PDB file of C-alpha atoms in Angstrom:
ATOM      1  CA  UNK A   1       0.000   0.000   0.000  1.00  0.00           C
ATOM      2  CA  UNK A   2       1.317   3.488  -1.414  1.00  0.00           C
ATOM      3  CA  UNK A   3       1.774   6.177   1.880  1.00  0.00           C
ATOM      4  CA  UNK A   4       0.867   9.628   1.032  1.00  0.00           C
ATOM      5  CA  UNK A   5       1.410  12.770   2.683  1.00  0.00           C
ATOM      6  CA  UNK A   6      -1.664  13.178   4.880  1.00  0.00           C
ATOM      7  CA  UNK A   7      -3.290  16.919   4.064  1.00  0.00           C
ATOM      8  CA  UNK A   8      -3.275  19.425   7.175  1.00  0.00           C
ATOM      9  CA  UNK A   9      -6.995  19.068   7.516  1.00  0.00           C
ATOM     10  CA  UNK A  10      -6.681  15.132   7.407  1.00  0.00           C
ATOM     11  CA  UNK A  11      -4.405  16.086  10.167  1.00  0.00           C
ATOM     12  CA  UNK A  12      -6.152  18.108  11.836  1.00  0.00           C
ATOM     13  CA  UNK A  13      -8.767  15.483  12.103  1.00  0.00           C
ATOM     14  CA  UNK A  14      -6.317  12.832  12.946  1.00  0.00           C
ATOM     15  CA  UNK A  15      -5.556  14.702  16.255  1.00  0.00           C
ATOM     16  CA  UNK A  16      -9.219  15.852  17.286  1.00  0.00           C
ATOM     17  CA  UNK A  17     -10.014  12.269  17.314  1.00  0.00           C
ATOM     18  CA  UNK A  18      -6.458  11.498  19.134  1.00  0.00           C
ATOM     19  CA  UNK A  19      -6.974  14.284  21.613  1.00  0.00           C
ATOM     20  CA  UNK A  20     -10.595  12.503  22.181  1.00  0.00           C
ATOM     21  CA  UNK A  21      -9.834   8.724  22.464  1.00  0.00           C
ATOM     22  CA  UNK A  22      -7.094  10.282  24.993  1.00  0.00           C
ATOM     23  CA  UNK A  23      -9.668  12.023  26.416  1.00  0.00           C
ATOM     24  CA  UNK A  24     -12.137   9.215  26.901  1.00  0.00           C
ATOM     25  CA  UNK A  25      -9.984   6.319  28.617  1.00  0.00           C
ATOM     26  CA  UNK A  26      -6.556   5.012  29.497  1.00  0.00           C
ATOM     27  CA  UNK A  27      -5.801   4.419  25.522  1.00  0.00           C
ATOM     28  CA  UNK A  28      -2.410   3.713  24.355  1.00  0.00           C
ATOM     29  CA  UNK A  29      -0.316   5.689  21.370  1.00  0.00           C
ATOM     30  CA  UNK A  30      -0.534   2.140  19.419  1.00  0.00           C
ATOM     31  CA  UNK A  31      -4.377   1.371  20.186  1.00  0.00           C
ATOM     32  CA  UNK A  32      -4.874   4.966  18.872  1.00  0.00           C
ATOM     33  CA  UNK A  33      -3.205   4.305  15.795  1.00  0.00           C
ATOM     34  CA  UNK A  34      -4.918   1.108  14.745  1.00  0.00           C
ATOM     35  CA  UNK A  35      -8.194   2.740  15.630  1.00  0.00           C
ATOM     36  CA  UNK A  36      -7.468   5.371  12.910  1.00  0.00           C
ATOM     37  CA  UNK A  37      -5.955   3.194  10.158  1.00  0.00           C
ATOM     38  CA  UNK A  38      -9.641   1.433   9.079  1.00  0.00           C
ATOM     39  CA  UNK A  39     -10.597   4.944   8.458  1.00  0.00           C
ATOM     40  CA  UNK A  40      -7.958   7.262   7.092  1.00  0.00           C
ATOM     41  CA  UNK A  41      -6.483   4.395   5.571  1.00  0.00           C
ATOM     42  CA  UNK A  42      -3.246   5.121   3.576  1.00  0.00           C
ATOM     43  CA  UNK A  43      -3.441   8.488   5.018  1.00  0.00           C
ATOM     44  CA  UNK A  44      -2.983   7.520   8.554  1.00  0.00           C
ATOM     45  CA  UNK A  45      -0.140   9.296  10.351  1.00  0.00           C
ATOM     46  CA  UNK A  46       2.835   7.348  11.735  1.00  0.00           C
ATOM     47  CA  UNK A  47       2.224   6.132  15.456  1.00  0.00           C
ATOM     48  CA  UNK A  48       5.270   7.811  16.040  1.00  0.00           C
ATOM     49  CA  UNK A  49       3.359  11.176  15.608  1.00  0.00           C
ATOM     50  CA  UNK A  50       0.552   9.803  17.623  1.00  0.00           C
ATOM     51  CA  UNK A  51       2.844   8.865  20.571  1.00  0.00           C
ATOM     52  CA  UNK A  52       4.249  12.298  20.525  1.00  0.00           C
ATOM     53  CA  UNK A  53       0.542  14.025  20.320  1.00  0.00           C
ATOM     54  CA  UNK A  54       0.029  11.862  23.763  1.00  0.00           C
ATOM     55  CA  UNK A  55       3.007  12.658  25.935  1.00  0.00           C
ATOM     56  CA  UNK A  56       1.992  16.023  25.585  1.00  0.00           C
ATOM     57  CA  UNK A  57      -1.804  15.369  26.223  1.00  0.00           C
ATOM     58  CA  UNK A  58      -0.413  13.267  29.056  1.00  0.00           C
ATOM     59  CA  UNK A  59       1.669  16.639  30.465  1.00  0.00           C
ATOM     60  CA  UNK A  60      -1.270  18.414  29.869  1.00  0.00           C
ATOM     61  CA  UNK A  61      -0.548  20.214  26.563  1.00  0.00           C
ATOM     62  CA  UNK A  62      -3.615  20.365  24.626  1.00  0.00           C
ATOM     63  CA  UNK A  63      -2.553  23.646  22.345  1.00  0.00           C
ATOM     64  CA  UNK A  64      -2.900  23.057  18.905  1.00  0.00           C
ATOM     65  CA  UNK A  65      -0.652  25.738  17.677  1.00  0.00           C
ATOM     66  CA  UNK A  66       3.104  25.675  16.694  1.00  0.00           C
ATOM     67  CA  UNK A  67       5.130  26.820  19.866  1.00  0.00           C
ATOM     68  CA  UNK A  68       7.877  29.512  19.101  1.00  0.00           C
ATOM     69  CA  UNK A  69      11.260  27.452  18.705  1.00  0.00           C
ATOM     70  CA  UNK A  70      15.302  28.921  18.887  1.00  0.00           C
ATOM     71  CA  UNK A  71      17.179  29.264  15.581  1.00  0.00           C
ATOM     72  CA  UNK A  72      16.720  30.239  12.292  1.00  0.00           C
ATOM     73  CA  UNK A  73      12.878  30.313  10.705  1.00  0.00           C
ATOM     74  CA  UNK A  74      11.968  27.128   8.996  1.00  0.00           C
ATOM     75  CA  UNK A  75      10.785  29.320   5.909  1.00  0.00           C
ATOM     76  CA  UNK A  76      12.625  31.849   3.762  1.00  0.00           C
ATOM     77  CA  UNK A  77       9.738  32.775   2.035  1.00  0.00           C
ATOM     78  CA  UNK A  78       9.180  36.046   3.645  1.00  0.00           C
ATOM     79  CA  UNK A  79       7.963  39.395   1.992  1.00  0.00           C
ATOM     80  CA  UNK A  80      10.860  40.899   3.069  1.00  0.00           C
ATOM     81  CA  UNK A  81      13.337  38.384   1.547  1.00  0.00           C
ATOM     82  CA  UNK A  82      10.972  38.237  -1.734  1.00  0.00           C
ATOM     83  CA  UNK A  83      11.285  41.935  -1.899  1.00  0.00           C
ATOM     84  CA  UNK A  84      15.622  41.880  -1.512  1.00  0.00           C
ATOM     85  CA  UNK A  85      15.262  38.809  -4.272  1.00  0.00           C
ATOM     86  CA  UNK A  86      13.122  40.825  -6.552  1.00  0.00           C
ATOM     87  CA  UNK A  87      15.318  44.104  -6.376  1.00  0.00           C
ATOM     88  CA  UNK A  88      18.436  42.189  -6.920  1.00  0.00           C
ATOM     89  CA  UNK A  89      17.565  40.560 -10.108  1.00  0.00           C
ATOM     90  CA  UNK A  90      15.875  43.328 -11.412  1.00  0.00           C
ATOM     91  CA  UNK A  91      19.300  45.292 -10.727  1.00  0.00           C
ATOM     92  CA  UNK A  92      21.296  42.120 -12.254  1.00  0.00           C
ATOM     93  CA  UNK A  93      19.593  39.825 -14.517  1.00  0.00           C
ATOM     94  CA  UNK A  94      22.735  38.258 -14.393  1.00  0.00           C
ATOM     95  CA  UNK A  95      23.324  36.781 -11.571  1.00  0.00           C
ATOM     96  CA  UNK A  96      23.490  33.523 -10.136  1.00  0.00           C
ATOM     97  CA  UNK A  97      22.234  31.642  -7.276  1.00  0.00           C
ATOM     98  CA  UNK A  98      25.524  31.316  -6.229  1.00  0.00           C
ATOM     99  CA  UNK A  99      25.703  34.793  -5.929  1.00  0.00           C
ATOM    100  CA  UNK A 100      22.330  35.599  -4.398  1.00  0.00           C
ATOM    101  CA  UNK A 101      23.248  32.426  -2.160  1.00  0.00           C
ATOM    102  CA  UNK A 102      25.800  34.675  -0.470  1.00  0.00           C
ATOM    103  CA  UNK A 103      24.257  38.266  -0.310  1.00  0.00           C
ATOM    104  CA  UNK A 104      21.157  36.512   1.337  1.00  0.00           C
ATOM    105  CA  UNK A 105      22.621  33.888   3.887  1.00  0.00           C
ATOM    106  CA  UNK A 106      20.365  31.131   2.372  1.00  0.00           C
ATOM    107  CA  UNK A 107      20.792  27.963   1.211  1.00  0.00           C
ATOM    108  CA  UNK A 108      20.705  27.409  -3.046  1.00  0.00           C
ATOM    109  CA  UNK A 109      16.889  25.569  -2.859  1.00  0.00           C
ATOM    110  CA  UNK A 110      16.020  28.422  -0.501  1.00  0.00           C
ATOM    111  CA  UNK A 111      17.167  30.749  -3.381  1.00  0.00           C
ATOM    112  CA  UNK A 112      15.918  28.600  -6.100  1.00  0.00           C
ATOM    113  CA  UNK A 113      12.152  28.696  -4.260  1.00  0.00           C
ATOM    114  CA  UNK A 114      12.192  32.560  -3.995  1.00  0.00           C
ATOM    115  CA  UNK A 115      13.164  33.150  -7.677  1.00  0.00           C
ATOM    116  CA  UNK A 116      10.746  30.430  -8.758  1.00  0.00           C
ATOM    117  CA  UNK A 117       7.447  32.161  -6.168  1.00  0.00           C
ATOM    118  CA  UNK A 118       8.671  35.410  -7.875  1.00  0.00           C
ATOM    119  CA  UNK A 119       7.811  33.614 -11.527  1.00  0.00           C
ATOM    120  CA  UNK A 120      11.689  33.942 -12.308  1.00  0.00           C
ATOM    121  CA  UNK A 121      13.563  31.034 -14.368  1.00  0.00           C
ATOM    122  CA  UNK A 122      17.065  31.156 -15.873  1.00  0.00           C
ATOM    123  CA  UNK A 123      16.974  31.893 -19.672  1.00  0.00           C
ATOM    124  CA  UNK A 124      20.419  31.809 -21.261  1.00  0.00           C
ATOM    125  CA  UNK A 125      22.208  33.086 -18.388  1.00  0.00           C
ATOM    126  CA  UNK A 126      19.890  35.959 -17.529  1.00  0.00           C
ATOM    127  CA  UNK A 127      16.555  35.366 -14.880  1.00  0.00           C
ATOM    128  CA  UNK A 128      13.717  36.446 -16.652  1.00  0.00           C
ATOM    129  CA  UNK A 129      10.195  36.774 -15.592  1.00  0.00           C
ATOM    130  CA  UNK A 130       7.971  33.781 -17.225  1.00  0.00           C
ATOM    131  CA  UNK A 131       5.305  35.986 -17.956  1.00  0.00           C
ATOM    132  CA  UNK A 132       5.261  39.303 -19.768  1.00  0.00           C
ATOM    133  CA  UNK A 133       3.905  42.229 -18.309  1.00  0.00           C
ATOM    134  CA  UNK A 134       1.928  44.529 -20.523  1.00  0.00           C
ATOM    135  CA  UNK A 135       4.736  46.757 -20.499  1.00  0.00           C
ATOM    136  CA  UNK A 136       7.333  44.296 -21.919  1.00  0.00           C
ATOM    137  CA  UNK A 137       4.592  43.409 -24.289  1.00  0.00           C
ATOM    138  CA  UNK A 138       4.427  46.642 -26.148  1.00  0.00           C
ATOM    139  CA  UNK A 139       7.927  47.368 -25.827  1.00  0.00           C
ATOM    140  CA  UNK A 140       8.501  44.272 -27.916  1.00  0.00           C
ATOM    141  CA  UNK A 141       5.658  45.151 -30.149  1.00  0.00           C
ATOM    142  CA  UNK A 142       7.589  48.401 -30.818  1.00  0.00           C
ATOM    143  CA  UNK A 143      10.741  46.724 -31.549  1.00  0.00           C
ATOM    144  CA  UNK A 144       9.340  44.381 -33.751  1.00  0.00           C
ATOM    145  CA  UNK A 145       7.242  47.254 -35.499  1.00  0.00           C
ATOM    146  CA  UNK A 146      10.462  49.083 -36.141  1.00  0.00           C
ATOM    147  CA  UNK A 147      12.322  46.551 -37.400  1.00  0.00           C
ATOM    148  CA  UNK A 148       9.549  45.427 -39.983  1.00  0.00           C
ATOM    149  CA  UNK A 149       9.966  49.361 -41.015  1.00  0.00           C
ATOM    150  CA  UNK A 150      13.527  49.172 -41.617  1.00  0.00           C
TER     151      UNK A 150
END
């Protein structure tokens, strides 16, 4: 049987009905888990999940949001660093992720993701939007126009 990914609402779900067989009876992680295979089926989360959701039900944690961790932020995708991205490459169509690698402090997939969320991709050595903007649309119409005039 193929495992998937399970969705964040599957999720979700999958930790409602955790936090309620918990709830409702001295359960185990593992009794938990087979409970919720019959019904989510290849989309069952791993029972090591499960046994982590109940030590903290057990300590008394039933928050569902993300506590605030040390270190660096487990996304890059900020407006902020979209905004330095977007500048740079419109200063240098030239440059590489190499390059933007090192002004930035970010590893080359983090780079790679910003350029790609900004519609970038690299075009015989120069990044280049994927999609014309009206602007770069008549300016190529012009071009074109004068050169079937010449």
């Amino acid at each position: 049987m193929e495992t998937m990914e399970p969705n964040v609402n599957t999720r979700i779900r999958q930790r409602s009905v955790t936090e309620f067989l918990f709830k409702s009876g001295d359960i185990s992680a593992t009794t938990i888990h087979s409970k919720l295979q019959p019904v989510y089926e290849n989309e069952t989360l791993d029972r090591s999940t499960i046994q982590r959701w109940v030590q903290r039900f057990q300590k008394g944690d039933f928050d569902f949001d993300d506590k605030e961790r040390l270190g660096k932020p487990s996304t890059v995708t900020t407006e902020q660093n979209l905004a330095l991205v977007e500048e740079i490459v419109k200063n240098n169509r030239t440059i590489t992720t190499y390059q933007l690698m090192k002004i930035l402090s970010i590893s080359k997939g983090s780079v790679i993701k910003l350029l790609s969320d900004l519609g970038y991709s690299k075009l015989c050595s120069n990044w280049a939007p994927k999609l014309l903007t009206r602007e770069m649309m008549q300016f190529r119409k012009e071009i074109c126009l004068d050169l079937i005039e010449s």
